[in-house]
Each structure stands twice: as structure tokens, then as C-alpha cells.
mmCIF file of C-alpha atoms in Angstrom:
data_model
loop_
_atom_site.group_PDB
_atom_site.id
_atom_site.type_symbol
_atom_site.label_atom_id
_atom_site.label_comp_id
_atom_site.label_asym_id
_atom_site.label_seq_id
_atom_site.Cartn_x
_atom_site.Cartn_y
_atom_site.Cartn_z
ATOM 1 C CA UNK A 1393 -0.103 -36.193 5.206
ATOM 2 C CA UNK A 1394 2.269 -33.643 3.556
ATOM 3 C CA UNK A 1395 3.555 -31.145 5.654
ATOM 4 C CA UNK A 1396 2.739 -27.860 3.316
ATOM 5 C CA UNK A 1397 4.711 -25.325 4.949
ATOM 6 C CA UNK A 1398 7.651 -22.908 4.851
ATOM 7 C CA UNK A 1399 10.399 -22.509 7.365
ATOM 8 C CA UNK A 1400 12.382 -19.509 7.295
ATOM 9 C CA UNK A 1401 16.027 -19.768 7.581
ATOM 10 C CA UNK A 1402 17.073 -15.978 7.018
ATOM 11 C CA UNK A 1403 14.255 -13.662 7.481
ATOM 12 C CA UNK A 1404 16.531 -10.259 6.187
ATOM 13 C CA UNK A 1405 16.604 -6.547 6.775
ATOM 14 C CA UNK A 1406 12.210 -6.490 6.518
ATOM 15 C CA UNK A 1407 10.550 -9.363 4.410
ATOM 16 C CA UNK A 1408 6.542 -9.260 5.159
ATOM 17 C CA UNK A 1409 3.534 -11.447 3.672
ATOM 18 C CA UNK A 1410 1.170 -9.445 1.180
ATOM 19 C CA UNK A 1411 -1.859 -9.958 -0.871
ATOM 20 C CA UNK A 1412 -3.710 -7.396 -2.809
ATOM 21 C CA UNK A 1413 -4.637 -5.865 1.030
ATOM 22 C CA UNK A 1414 -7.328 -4.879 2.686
ATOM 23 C CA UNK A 1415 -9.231 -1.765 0.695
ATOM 24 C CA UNK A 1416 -12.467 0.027 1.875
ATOM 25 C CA UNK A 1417 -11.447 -0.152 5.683
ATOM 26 C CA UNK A 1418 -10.050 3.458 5.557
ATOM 27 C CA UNK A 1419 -13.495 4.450 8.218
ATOM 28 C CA UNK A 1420 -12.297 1.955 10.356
ATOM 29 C CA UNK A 1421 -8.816 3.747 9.755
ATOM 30 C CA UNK A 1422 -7.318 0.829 8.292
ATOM 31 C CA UNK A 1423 -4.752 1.306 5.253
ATOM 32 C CA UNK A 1424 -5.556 -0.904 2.189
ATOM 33 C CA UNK A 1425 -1.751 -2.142 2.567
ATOM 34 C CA UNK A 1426 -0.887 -4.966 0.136
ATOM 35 C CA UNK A 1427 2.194 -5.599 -2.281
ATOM 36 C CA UNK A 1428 3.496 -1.996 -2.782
ATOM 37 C CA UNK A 1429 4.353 -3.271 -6.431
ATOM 38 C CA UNK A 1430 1.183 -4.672 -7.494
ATOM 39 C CA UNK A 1431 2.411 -6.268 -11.048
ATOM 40 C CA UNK A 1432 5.206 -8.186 -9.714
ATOM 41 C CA UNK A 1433 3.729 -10.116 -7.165
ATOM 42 C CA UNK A 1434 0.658 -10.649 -9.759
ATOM 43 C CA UNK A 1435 3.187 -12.049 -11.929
ATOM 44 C CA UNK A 1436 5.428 -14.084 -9.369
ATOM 45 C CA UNK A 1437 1.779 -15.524 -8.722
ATOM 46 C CA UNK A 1438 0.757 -16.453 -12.054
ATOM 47 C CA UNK A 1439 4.260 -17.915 -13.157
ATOM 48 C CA UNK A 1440 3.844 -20.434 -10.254
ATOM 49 C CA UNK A 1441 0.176 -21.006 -11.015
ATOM 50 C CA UNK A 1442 -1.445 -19.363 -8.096
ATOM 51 C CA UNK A 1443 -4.383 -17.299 -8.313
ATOM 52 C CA UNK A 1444 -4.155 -13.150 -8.216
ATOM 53 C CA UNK A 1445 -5.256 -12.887 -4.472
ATOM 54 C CA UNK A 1446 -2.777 -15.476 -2.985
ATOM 55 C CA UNK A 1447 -0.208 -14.373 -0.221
ATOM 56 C CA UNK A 1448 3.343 -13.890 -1.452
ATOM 57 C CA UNK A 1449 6.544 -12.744 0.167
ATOM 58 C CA UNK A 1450 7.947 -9.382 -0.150
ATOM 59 C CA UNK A 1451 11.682 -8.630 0.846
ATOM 60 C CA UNK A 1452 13.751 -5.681 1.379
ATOM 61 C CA UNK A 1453 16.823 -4.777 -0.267
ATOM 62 C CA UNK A 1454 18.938 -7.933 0.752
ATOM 63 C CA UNK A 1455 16.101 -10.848 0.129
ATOM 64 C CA UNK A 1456 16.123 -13.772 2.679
ATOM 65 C CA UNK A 1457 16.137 -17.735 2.244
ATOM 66 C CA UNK A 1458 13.159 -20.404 2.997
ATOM 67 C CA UNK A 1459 13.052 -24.035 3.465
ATOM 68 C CA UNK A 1460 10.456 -25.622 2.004
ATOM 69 C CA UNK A 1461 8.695 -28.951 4.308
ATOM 70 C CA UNK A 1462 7.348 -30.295 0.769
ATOM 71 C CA UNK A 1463 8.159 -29.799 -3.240
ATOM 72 C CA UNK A 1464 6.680 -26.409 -3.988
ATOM 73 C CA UNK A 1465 7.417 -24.684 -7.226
ATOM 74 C CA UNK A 1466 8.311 -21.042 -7.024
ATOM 75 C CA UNK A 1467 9.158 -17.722 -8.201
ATOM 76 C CA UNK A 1468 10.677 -14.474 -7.884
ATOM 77 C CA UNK A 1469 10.454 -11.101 -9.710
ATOM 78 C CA UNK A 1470 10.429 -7.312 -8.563
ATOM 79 C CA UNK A 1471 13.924 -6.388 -7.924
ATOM 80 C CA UNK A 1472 16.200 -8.573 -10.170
ATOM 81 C CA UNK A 1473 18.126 -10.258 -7.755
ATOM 82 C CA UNK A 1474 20.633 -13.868 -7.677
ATOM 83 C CA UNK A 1475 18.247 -17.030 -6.648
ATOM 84 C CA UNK A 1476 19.729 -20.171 -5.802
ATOM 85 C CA UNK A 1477 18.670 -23.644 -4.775
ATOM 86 C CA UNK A 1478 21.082 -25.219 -2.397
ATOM 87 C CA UNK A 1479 23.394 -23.003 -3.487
ATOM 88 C CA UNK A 1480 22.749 -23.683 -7.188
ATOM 89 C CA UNK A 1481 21.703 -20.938 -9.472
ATOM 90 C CA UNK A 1482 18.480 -20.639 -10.407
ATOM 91 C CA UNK A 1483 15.985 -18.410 -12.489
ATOM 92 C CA UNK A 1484 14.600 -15.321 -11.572
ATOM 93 C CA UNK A 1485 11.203 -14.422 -13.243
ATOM 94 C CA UNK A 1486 10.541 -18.048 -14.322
ATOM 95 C CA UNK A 1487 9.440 -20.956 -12.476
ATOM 96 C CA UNK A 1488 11.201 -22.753 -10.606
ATOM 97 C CA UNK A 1489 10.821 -26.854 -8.836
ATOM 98 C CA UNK A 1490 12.228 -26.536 -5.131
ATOM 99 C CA UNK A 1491 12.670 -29.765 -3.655
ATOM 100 C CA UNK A 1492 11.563 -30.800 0.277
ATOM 101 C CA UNK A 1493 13.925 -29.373 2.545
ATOM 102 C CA UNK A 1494 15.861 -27.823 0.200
ATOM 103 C CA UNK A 1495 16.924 -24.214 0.730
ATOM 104 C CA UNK A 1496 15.886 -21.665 -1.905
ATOM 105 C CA UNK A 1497 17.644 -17.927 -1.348
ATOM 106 C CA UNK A 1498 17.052 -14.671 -2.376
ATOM 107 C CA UNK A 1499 19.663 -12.967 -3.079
ATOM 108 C CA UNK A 1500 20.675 -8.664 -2.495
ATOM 109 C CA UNK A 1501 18.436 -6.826 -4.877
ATOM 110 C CA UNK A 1502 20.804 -5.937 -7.972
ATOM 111 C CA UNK A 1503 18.744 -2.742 -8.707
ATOM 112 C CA UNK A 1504 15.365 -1.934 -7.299
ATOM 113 C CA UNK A 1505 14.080 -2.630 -3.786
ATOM 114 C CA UNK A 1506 11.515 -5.169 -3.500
ATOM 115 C CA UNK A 1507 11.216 -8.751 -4.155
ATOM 116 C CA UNK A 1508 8.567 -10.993 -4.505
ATOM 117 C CA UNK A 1509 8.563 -14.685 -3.686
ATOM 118 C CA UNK A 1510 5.318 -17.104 -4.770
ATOM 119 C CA UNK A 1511 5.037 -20.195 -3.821
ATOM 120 C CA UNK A 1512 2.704 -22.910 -5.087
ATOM 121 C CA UNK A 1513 -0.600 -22.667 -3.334
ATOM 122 C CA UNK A 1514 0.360 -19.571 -1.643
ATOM 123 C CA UNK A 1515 0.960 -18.638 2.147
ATOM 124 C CA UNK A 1516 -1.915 -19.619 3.816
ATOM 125 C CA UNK A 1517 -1.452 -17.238 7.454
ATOM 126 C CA UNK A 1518 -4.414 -16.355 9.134
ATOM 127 C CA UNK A 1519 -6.340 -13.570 7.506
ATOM 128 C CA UNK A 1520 -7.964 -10.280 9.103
ATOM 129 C CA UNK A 1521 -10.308 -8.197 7.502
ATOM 130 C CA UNK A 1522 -10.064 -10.180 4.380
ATOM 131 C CA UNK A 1523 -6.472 -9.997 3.892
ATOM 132 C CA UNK A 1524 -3.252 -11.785 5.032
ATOM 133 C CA UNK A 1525 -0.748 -8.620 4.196
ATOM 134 C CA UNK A 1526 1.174 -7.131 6.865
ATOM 135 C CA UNK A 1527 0.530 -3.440 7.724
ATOM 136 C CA UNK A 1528 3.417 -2.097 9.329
ATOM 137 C CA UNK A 1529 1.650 1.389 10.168
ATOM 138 C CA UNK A 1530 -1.677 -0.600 12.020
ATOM 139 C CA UNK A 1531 0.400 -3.547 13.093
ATOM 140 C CA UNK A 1532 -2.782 -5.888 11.388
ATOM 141 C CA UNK A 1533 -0.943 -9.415 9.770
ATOM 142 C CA UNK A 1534 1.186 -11.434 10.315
ATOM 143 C CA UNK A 1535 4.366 -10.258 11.832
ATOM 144 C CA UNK A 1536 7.596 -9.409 9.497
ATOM 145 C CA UNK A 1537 9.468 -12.724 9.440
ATOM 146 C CA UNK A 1538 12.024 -13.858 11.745
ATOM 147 C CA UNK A 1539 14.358 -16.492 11.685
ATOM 148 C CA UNK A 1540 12.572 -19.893 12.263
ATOM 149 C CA UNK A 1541 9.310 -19.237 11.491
ATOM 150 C CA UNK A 1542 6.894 -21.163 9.744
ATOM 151 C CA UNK A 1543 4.586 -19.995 7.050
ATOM 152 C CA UNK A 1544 1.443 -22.648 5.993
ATOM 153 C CA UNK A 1545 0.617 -23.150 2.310
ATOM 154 C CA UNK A 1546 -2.234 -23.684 0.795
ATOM 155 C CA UNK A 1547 -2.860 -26.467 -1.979
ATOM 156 C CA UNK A 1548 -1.861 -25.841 -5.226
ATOM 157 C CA UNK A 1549 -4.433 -25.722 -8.162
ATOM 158 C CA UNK A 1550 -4.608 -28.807 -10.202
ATOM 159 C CA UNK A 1551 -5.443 -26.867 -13.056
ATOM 160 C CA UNK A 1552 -3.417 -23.380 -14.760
ATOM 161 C CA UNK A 1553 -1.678 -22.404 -17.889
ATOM 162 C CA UNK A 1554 1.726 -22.860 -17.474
ATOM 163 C CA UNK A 1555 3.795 -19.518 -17.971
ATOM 164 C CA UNK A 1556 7.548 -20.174 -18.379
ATOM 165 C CA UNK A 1557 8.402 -16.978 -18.182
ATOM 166 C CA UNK A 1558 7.334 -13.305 -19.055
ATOM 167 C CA UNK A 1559 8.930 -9.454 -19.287
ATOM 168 C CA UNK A 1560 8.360 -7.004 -16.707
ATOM 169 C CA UNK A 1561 9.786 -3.853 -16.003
ATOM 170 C CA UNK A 1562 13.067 -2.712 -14.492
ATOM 171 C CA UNK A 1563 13.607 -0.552 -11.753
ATOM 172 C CA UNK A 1564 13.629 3.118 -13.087
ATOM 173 C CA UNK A 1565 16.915 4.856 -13.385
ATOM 174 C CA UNK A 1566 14.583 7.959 -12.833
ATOM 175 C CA UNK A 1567 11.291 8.188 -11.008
ATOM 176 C CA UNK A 1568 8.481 10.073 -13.107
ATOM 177 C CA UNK A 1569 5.248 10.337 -10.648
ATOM 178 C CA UNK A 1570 2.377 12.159 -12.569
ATOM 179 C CA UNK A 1571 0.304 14.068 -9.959
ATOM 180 C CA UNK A 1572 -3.038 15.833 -9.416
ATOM 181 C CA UNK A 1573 -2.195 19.333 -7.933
ATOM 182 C CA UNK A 1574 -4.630 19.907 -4.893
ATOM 183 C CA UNK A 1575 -6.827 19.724 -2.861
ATOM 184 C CA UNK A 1576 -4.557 22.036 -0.650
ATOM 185 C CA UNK A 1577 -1.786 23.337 -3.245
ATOM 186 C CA UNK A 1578 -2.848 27.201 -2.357
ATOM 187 C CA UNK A 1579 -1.431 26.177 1.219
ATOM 188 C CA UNK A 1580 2.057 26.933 -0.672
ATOM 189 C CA UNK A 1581 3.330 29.820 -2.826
ATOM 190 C CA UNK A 1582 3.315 29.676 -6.349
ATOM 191 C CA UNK A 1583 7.283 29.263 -6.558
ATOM 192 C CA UNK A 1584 6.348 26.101 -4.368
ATOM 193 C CA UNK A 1585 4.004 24.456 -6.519
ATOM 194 C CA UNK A 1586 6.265 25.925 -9.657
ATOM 195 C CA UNK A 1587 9.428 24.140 -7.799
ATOM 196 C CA UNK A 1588 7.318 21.066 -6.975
ATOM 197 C CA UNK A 1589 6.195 20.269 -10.831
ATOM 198 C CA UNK A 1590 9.510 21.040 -12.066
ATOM 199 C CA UNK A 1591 12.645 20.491 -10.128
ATOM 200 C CA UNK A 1592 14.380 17.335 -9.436
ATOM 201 C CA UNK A 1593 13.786 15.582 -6.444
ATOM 202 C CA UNK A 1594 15.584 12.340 -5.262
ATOM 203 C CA UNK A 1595 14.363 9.595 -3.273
ATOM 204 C CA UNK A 1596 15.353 9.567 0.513
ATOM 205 C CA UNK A 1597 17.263 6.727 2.318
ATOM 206 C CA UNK A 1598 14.098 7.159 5.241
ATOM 207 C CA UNK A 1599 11.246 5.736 2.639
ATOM 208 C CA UNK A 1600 9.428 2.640 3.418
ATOM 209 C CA UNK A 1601 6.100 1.168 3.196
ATOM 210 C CA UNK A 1602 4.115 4.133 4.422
ATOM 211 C CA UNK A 1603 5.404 6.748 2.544
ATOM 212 C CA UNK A 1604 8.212 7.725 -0.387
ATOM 213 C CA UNK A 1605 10.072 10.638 1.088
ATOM 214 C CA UNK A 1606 12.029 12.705 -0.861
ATOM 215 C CA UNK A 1607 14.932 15.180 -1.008
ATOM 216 C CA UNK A 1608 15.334 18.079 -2.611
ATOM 217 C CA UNK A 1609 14.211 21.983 -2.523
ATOM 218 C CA UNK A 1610 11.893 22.904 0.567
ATOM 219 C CA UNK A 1611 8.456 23.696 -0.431
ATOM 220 C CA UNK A 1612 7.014 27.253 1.468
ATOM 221 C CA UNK A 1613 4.254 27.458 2.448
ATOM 222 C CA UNK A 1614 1.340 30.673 2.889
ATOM 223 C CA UNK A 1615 -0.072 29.452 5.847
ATOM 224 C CA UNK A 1616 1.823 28.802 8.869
ATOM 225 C CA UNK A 1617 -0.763 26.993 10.972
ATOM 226 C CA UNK A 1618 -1.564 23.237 11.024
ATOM 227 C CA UNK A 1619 -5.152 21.581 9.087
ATOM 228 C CA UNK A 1620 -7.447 19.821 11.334
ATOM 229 C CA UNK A 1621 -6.720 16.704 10.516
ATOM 230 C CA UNK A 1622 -8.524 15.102 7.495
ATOM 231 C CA UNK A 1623 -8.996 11.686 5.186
ATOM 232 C CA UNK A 1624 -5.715 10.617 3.137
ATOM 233 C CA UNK A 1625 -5.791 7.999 -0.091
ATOM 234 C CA UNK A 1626 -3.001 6.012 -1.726
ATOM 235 C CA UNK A 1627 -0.710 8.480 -3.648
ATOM 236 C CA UNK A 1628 -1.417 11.577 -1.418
ATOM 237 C CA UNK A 1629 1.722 13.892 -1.537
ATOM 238 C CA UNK A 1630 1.779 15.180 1.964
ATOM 239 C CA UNK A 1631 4.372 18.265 2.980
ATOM 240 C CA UNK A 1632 5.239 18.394 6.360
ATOM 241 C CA UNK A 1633 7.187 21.020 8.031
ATOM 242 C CA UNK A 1634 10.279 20.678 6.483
ATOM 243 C CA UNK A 1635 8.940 21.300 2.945
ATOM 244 C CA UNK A 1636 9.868 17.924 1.658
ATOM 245 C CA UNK A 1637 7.208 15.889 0.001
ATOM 246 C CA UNK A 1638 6.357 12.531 1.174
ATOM 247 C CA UNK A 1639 4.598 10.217 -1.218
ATOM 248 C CA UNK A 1640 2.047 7.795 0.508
ATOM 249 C CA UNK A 1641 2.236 4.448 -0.249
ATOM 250 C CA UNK A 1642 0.134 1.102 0.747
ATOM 251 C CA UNK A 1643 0.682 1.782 4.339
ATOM 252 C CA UNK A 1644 -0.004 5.525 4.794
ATOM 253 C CA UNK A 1645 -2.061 6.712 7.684
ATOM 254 C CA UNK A 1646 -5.859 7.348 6.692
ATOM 255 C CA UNK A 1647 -5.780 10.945 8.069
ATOM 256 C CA UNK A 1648 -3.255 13.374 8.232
ATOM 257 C CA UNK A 1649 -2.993 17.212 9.217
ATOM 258 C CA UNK A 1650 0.191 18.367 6.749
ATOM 259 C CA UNK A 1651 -1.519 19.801 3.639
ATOM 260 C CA UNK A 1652 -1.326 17.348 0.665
ATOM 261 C CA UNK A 1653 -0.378 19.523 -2.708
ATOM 262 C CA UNK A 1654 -1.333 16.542 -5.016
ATOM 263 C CA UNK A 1655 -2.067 13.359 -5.572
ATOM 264 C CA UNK A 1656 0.091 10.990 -7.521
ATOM 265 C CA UNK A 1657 -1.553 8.467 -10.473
ATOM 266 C CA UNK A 1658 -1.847 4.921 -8.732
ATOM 267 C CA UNK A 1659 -0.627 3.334 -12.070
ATOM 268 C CA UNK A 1660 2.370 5.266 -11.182
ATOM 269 C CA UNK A 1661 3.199 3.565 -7.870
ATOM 270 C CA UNK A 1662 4.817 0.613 -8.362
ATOM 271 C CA UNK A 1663 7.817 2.147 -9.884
ATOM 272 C CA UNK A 1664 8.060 3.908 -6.763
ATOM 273 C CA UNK A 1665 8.177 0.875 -4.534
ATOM 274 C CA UNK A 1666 11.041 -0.083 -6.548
ATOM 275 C CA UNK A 1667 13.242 3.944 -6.437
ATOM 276 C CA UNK A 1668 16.151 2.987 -4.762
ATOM 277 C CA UNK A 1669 17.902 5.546 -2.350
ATOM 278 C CA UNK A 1670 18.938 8.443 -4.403
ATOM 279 C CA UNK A 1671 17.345 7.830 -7.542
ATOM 280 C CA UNK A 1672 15.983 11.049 -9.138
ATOM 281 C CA UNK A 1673 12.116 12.114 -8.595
ATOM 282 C CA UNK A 1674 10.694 14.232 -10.820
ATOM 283 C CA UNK A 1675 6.388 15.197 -10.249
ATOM 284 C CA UNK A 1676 4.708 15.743 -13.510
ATOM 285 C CA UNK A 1677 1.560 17.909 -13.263
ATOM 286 C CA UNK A 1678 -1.554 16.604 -14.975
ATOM 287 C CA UNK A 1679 -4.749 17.675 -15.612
ATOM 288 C CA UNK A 1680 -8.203 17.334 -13.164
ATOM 289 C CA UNK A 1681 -10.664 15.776 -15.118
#
């Protein structure tokens, strides 16, 4: 019988398994976690034939490198980055035939952040709650990768329409995040919430999969105290303390007591997963409908 598995021969700085995550748990306080960019792994899925809820890989800023036990056919999109098959180049955002025991690596993002690796059949590790992401902030999934680990895969589907290849975005040179002011915006001055919607932020160095934080001005606040605490969702821009807005991403605690001054457009948030350190942030106000 074929062994269907992957072994890992360079895990890097944080590469984790994700799905589409785990929504409608937030009563249990469970995060929906997931692929923080959504389209990319959809797309590494499809090019390799898998269905939309299959388990990819997700990497970090410097990639990592896998050993296939049997053929698999993969790919990888997200952050462009250099792939290579025993050392050989190979595409990036297109399918690509790995063979058995061959090592396929993912190279340092060029621009962007995140990575995402499919694999034929998809990672098969045990699921909880309906999901096989990880979810760094709960500590539900499989742990991030380390060096020698083995990942199962599932079977491949006999039948899909072959994609050799398809666009996708690049990783944006500036951040645009439309937002929802409220539901506690009159917890900060009106300069605040003028600075917030029009000054230029840029993306902090301490982001990761719970939240985007940010640099820039400090927004003030009216009232000094502290909110019970109270139910957060995806996007919620939370201000602690030190006035600087923190964007929640896939990972974000499901109740918080900083006030949140708005709430961010989900279609917006994969761009985010992909801000690199210092790229400018700029919050758009928009309408309540």
C-alpha cells in the first residue's frame, strides 16, 4: 500500500495546517481560525485538484521544505516566493508533479508574508470541531510543524478540471482596510476617530495570526476606565492602552475589554495577512447600512 504522507524536512520560522476553520464556535470561545488569506489557499487547492475545504500548509516569511513518501502533485501561491524540486526550479502558482522522496522547498517570501502549499488529496491530520487548522490563540490543531514530522494525505480525486495556472493578487505596496466606525468609537475624541480614518498607519513587526497591529499616531480616548469585557468578530479594530489599533484576524480572542472603534470589511482581510512589516495602513471609513 502507498505510503500517502509528508515528512517535513525544514519546518521554518511558523508554518501551520489550515482549512477554511472552525466558524460558529465563538460561544464555546473558539476563534473561527483558518487560512488568514482565504483566496490563495482556495486557489493553491484548486490548481492541484483538491476540493475548497482540504487542509493546506501555510508558512511564514521564510517558507520550509517537505518530502513527499509518494508522487503528489502540488502547489504554491500567497507570497510569491522561489520553489524548487531537488533543488531544481519550479513554478509557483501552477501545478507542479513532485516525485517520491523527492524534496520540494519553499523558498523566503519575495514580497508578502504567507504561503500556501496544497498537496494532492490534502493533509489529512486529525480534525476537531470540524476543522484541521491550527489556532495558535486556543492551542486547538495540530501543532506548528517541526522538523521530522509527518503529515497524512488523503486520496486524491480521480476526477477535476485541470487548472494550469491562474492570476491572483500581489501583496499590496499599501494596505487600504475599509472599516465600520463603532460600536464604541465615542470611547475616543473626535480628533481620534478624525486621525484614525485619515492618517497613515504602518503595519507593526509584532502582527501575527491573532491580530494586525499597527504603528502610527496614538488614538485618545474620553473614557479612562476599562469595558466589561464583551463578544469580538473577525475584523474588530480593538485600541488598547497605547492608542494603537490592532486589527483582528482569524485567531483573535472571542471577547475582549479594549473598546473596538470599527470593524474592518472581511473582503478586505486577506491583503492584510499578506502587509509585510512596515507597509503603510491607511482605514477608510464606510457607511452602516
Amino acid at each position: 500500500m502507498t505510503d500517502r504522507a509528508l515528512s517535513v524536512v525544514r519546518a521554518g520560522a511558523l508554518t501551520t495546517v489550515q482549512d477554511r476553520g472552525r466558524p460558529g464556535h465563538a460561544h464555546l470561545g473558539v476563534p473561527r481560525s483558518g487560512a488568514l488569506d482565504g483566496p490563495a489557499a482556495a486557489l493553491a487547492n484548486r490548481l492541484v485538484g483538491n476540493g475548497p475545504d482540504a487542509a493546506v500548509l501555510e508558512t511564514t516569511l521564510n517558507g520550509c521544505a517537505v518530502r513527499p513518501r509518494c508522487t503528489v502533485t502540488v502547489a504554491v501561491t500567497g507570497a510569491p516566493c522561489r520553489v524548487t524540486v531537488d533543488d531544481r526550479p519550479a513554478a509557483w502558482a501552477a501545478p507542479v508533479r513532485v516525485p517520491a522522496g523527492a524534496v520540494l522547498a519553499i523558498g523566503t517570501a519575495l514580497s508578502g508574508v504567507r504561503s500556501y502549499v496544497a498537496v494532492s488529496g490534502g493533509l489529512t491530520v486529525e480534525p476537531i470541531l470540524g476543522s484541521r487548522s491550527t489556532d495558535l490563540l486556543s492551542g486547538l490543531g495540530p501543532t506548528p510543524l517541526t522538523d521530522g514530522a509527518v503529515l497524512p494525505l488523503g486520496t486524491p480525486s480521480p476526477l477535476h478540471t485541470r487548472v494550469d495556472t491562474a492570476p491572483q493578487p500581489a501583496p499590496p505596496a499599501e494596505l487600504i482596510l475599509h472599516v465600520t466606525l463603532g460600536p464604541r468609537d465615542d470611547w475616543f475624541t473626535p480628533e481620534a476617530v478624525r486621525l484614525f480614518t485619515s492618517r497613515t498607519f504602518q503595519v507593526s513587526s509584532a502582527s501575527n495570526r491573532i491580530g494586525l497591529r499597527t504603528q502610527g499616531p496614538a488614538l485618545e480616548r474620553t473614557h479612562r476606565g476599562e469595558l466589561p469585557s464583551e463578544g469580538m468578530v473577525l475584523g474588530a479594530v480593538q485600541v488598547p492602552p497605547d492608542g494603537g489599533p490592532v486589527v483582528f484576524l482569524a485567531d483573535h480572542p472571542t471577547t475582549g475589554g479594549y473598546p473596538v472603534i470599527g470593524v474592518v470589511r472581511e473582503a478586505d482581510l486577506p491583503a492584510a495577512a499578506q502587509a509585510a512589516p512596515g507597509t503603510p495602513l491607511r482605514f477608510i471609513g464606510v457607511r452602516r447600512r
